[in-house]
CSV table of C-alpha atoms in Angstrom, one decimal:
chain,number,residue,atom,x,y,z
P,1398,MET,CA,-78.6,115.6,187.1
P,1399,PRO,CA,-75.8,113.6,185.4
P,1400,HIS,CA,-73.2,111.8,187.5
P,1401,LEU,CA,-69.5,111.2,186.8
P,1402,ALA,CA,-68.3,107.8,186.1
P,1403,LEU,CA,-64.6,107.1,186.8
P,1404,TYR,CA,-62.7,104.0,185.6
P,1405,THR,CA,-59.2,103.3,186.7
P,1406,PHE,CA,-56.8,100.7,185.3
P,1407,GLY,CA,-53.3,99.6,186.0
P,1408,VAL,CA,-51.1,96.6,185.3
P,1409,LEU,CA,-49.5,95.1,188.4
P,1410,LYS,CA,-46.0,93.8,188.6
P,1411,SER,CA,-47.1,90.6,190.3
P,1412,PRO,CA,-50.3,88.6,190.1
P,1413,LEU,CA,-53.0,89.3,192.7
P,1414,ALA,CA,-52.5,85.7,193.9
P,1415,ASP,CA,-48.8,86.3,194.6
P,1416,PRO,CA,-48.2,85.5,198.3
P,1417,SER,CA,-45.4,88.0,198.8
P,1418,ALA,CA,-45.5,90.7,201.4
P,1419,LEU,CA,-45.7,93.4,198.8
P,1420,THR,CA,-48.9,91.9,197.3
P,1421,ARG,CA,-50.4,91.5,200.8
P,1422,GLU,CA,-49.5,95.1,201.5
P,1423,PHE,CA,-51.3,96.2,198.3
P,1424,TYR,CA,-54.5,94.4,199.3
P,1425,ALA,CA,-54.4,95.8,202.8
P,1426,THR,CA,-53.8,99.3,201.5
P,1427,GLY,CA,-56.6,98.9,199.0
P,1428,ALA,CA,-59.1,97.7,201.6
P,1429,SER,CA,-58.3,100.8,203.7
P,1430,VAL,CA,-58.6,103.1,200.7
P,1431,TYR,CA,-62.0,101.6,199.7
P,1432,GLN,CA,-63.3,102.1,203.2
P,1433,GLU,CA,-62.2,105.8,203.3
P,1434,VAL,CA,-63.4,106.5,199.7
P,1435,GLY,CA,-66.8,105.1,200.5
P,1436,ARG,CA,-67.3,107.7,203.2
P,1437,ARG,CA,-66.3,110.7,200.9
P,1438,PRO,CA,-68.8,113.4,200.1
P,1439,GLY,CA,-70.0,112.9,196.5
P,1440,TYR,CA,-69.3,109.2,196.4
P,1441,LEU,CA,-72.3,107.2,195.1
P,1442,ALA,CA,-71.2,103.6,194.4
P,1443,HIS,CA,-68.5,101.4,193.0
P,1444,ALA,CA,-68.5,98.1,191.2
P,1445,GLU,CA,-68.3,95.1,193.5
P,1446,THR,CA,-68.7,91.4,192.8
P,1447,ALA,CA,-71.8,89.7,194.2
P,1448,ASP,CA,-69.7,87.2,196.2
P,1449,GLY,CA,-66.8,89.6,197.1
P,1450,ASP,CA,-64.2,87.0,196.1
P,1451,ARG,CA,-60.8,88.7,196.4
P,1452,GLY,CA,-58.8,88.5,193.2
P,1453,VAL,CA,-61.5,87.0,191.0
P,1454,LEU,CA,-62.4,89.6,188.3
P,1455,PHE,CA,-63.0,87.7,185.0
P,1456,GLY,CA,-66.1,85.6,185.1
P,1457,ALA,CA,-67.3,87.1,188.4
P,1458,ASP,CA,-70.9,88.3,188.8
P,1459,TRP,CA,-70.7,92.1,188.7
P,1460,GLY,CA,-74.5,92.6,188.5
P,1461,ALA,CA,-75.5,95.9,186.9
P,1462,TRP,CA,-71.9,96.9,186.4
P,1463,GLY,CA,-71.7,94.3,183.6
P,1464,GLU,CA,-69.1,91.7,182.5
P,1465,PHE,CA,-65.6,92.5,183.6
P,1466,ALA,CA,-63.4,93.8,180.7
P,1467,VAL,CA,-59.9,95.1,180.3
P,1468,PRO,CA,-58.2,97.4,177.7
P,1469,PHE,CA,-56.5,95.9,174.7
P,1470,TRP,CA,-53.1,96.5,176.1
P,1471,TYR,CA,-53.5,94.2,179.0
P,1472,ALA,CA,-51.6,91.0,178.1
P,1473,LYS,CA,-51.2,89.2,181.4
P,1474,GLY,CA,-53.3,86.4,182.9
P,1475,ARG,CA,-57.0,86.1,183.3
P,1476,THR,CA,-57.3,83.4,185.9
P,1477,ALA,CA,-57.5,83.9,189.7
P,1478,GLU,CA,-53.8,82.7,189.8
P,1479,THR,CA,-52.4,84.9,187.0
P,1480,THR,CA,-54.5,88.1,186.9
P,1481,ALA,CA,-52.1,91.0,187.4
P,1482,LEU,CA,-54.2,94.2,187.3
P,1483,ALA,CA,-56.1,96.6,189.4
P,1484,ALA,CA,-59.2,98.3,188.1
P,1485,THR,CA,-62.0,100.3,189.6
P,1486,LEU,CA,-65.3,101.6,188.4
P,1487,SER,CA,-67.1,104.2,190.5
P,1488,LEU,CA,-69.9,106.7,190.3
P,1489,TRP,CA,-69.7,110.3,191.7
P,1490,THR,CA,-71.8,113.4,192.0
P,1491,GLY,CA,-69.1,115.3,190.0
P,1492,PRO,CA,-65.5,115.6,189.3
P,1493,ARG,CA,-64.4,117.6,192.3
P,1494,PRO,CA,-65.5,114.9,194.9
P,1495,ALA,CA,-63.8,112.2,192.8
P,1496,PHE,CA,-60.7,114.2,192.4
P,1497,ASP,CA,-60.5,114.8,196.1
P,1498,ALA,CA,-61.0,111.1,196.9
P,1499,VAL,CA,-58.1,110.2,194.5
P,1500,TYR,CA,-55.6,112.9,195.5
P,1501,THR,CA,-56.1,113.3,199.2
P,1502,GLY,CA,-56.1,111.0,202.2
P,1503,LEU,CA,-55.1,107.3,202.1
P,1504,HIS,CA,-55.4,107.1,198.3
P,1505,ARG,CA,-53.0,109.9,197.9
P,1506,GLU,CA,-50.6,108.1,200.2
P,1507,ALA,CA,-51.0,104.9,198.1
P,1508,LEU,CA,-50.3,106.8,194.9
P,1509,THR,CA,-46.8,107.6,196.3
P,1510,ARG,CA,-46.2,103.8,196.3
P,1511,ARG,CA,-47.6,103.0,192.9
P,1512,GLU,CA,-44.2,102.3,191.4
P,1513,ASP,CA,-43.8,99.5,194.0
P,1514,TRP,CA,-46.9,97.8,192.7
P,1515,PHE,CA,-47.6,98.9,189.1
P,1516,GLU,CA,-45.8,98.6,185.8
P,1517,ARG,CA,-45.1,101.9,184.0
P,1518,THR,CA,-47.0,102.2,180.8
P,1519,ARG,CA,-47.7,104.9,178.2
P,1520,HIS,CA,-51.4,104.3,178.6
P,1521,PRO,CA,-53.8,106.5,180.6
P,1522,SER,CA,-54.6,105.2,184.1
P,1523,HIS,CA,-58.0,106.8,184.4
P,1524,VAL,CA,-60.9,108.1,182.4
P,1525,CYS,CA,-64.1,110.1,183.3
P,1526,TRP,CA,-67.4,110.5,181.6
P,1527,TRP,CA,-70.9,111.7,182.4
P,1528,VAL,CA,-73.8,109.3,182.7
P,1529,PRO,CA,-77.5,110.2,183.1
P,1530,ASP,CA,-79.0,110.1,186.6
P,1531,GLY,CA,-79.9,106.6,187.5
P,1532,ALA,CA,-77.6,105.0,185.0
P,1533,ILE,CA,-74.9,102.5,186.1
P,1534,PRO,CA,-71.7,102.5,184.0
P,1535,THR,CA,-70.4,99.1,183.0
P,1536,TRP,CA,-66.9,97.7,182.8
P,1537,PRO,CA,-67.1,97.6,178.9
P,1538,ASP,CA,-68.1,101.3,179.0
P,1539,GLY,CA,-65.0,102.1,181.1
P,1540,VAL,CA,-62.7,100.1,178.8
P,1541,ASP,CA,-64.2,101.7,175.7
P,1542,ARG,CA,-63.7,105.2,177.2
P,1543,LEU,CA,-60.2,104.5,178.3
P,1544,GLU,CA,-59.2,103.1,174.9
P,1545,HIS,CA,-60.8,106.2,173.3
P,1546,LEU,CA,-58.9,108.5,175.5
P,1547,HIS,CA,-55.7,106.7,174.7
P,1548,GLY,CA,-56.3,106.9,171.0
P,1549,HIS,CA,-57.9,110.4,170.7
P,1550,GLY,CA,-57.1,112.4,173.8
P,1551,PRO,CA,-59.6,114.0,176.1
P,1552,VAL,CA,-63.0,114.8,174.6
P,1553,PRO,CA,-66.5,115.0,176.2
P,1554,HIS,CA,-66.9,111.3,175.6
P,1555,ALA,CA,-63.7,110.4,177.6
P,1556,PHE,CA,-61.7,112.8,179.6
P,1557,THR,CA,-59.4,113.2,182.6
P,1558,PHE,CA,-59.4,115.4,185.7
P,1559,ALA,CA,-56.8,117.6,184.1
P,1560,HIS,CA,-58.7,118.0,180.9
P,1561,ALA,CA,-62.3,117.8,182.0
P,1562,PHE,CA,-65.7,118.7,180.4
P,1563,THR,CA,-69.0,119.7,181.8
P,1564,PRO,CA,-72.0,117.5,181.3
P,1565,ASP,CA,-73.0,119.5,178.2
P,1566,GLY,CA,-69.6,118.9,176.6
P,1567,THR,CA,-68.2,122.4,177.3
P,1568,PRO,CA,-64.5,122.3,178.2
P,1569,ALA,CA,-63.8,123.1,181.8
P,1570,GLU,CA,-61.7,126.1,182.5
P,1571,PRO,CA,-57.9,125.3,182.0
P,1572,ARG,CA,-57.4,124.5,185.7
P,1573,GLY,CA,-60.2,121.9,185.6
P,1574,VAL,CA,-60.5,120.3,189.0
P,1575,GLY,CA,-56.9,120.7,190.2
P,1576,PRO,CA,-56.0,121.0,193.8
P,1577,ASP,CA,-56.5,124.8,194.0
P,1578,ASP,CA,-59.8,125.0,192.1
P,1579,GLY,CA,-63.0,124.8,194.0
P,1580,GLN,CA,-65.4,123.6,191.3
P,1581,LEU,CA,-65.5,122.4,187.8
P,1582,ARG,CA,-66.9,125.3,185.7
């Protein structure tokens, strides 16, 4: 049975190494969100560095998740002192559990603060796609899919929660996996 890969990307207003209270708050919130998300039904795994070094993304050992990559529109730093982005790559049993993890609980609360931490852009902030059972999506996969979504809109290769597709490429019903819909159909 295929699994859903979810890649998220945002450009932060300040580098991850910024010692300000706002950056410390972002890290503290993120740590709590990851703990909660990891306990959600349907959650399978997410990309983590082998050494768990906070703020080191480029050049870190991501194991099977591949070499860290970012979309073409990211133009900020790439060192531990200058990196100003937040990205996640995770694996789910399907879109409904991933949607619920993003739009409920602590992550939902964090989304209400996104304008404090993230720059506004005209680029998509997330992309979903199906991977075969046992496959691990990679950072370059996520970047490729997000850039494809940006350039071409939602298709079975790269889609959003609002415009989702089933594993066989059939468009989901118009409501997709919105808050009042029980399942992706």
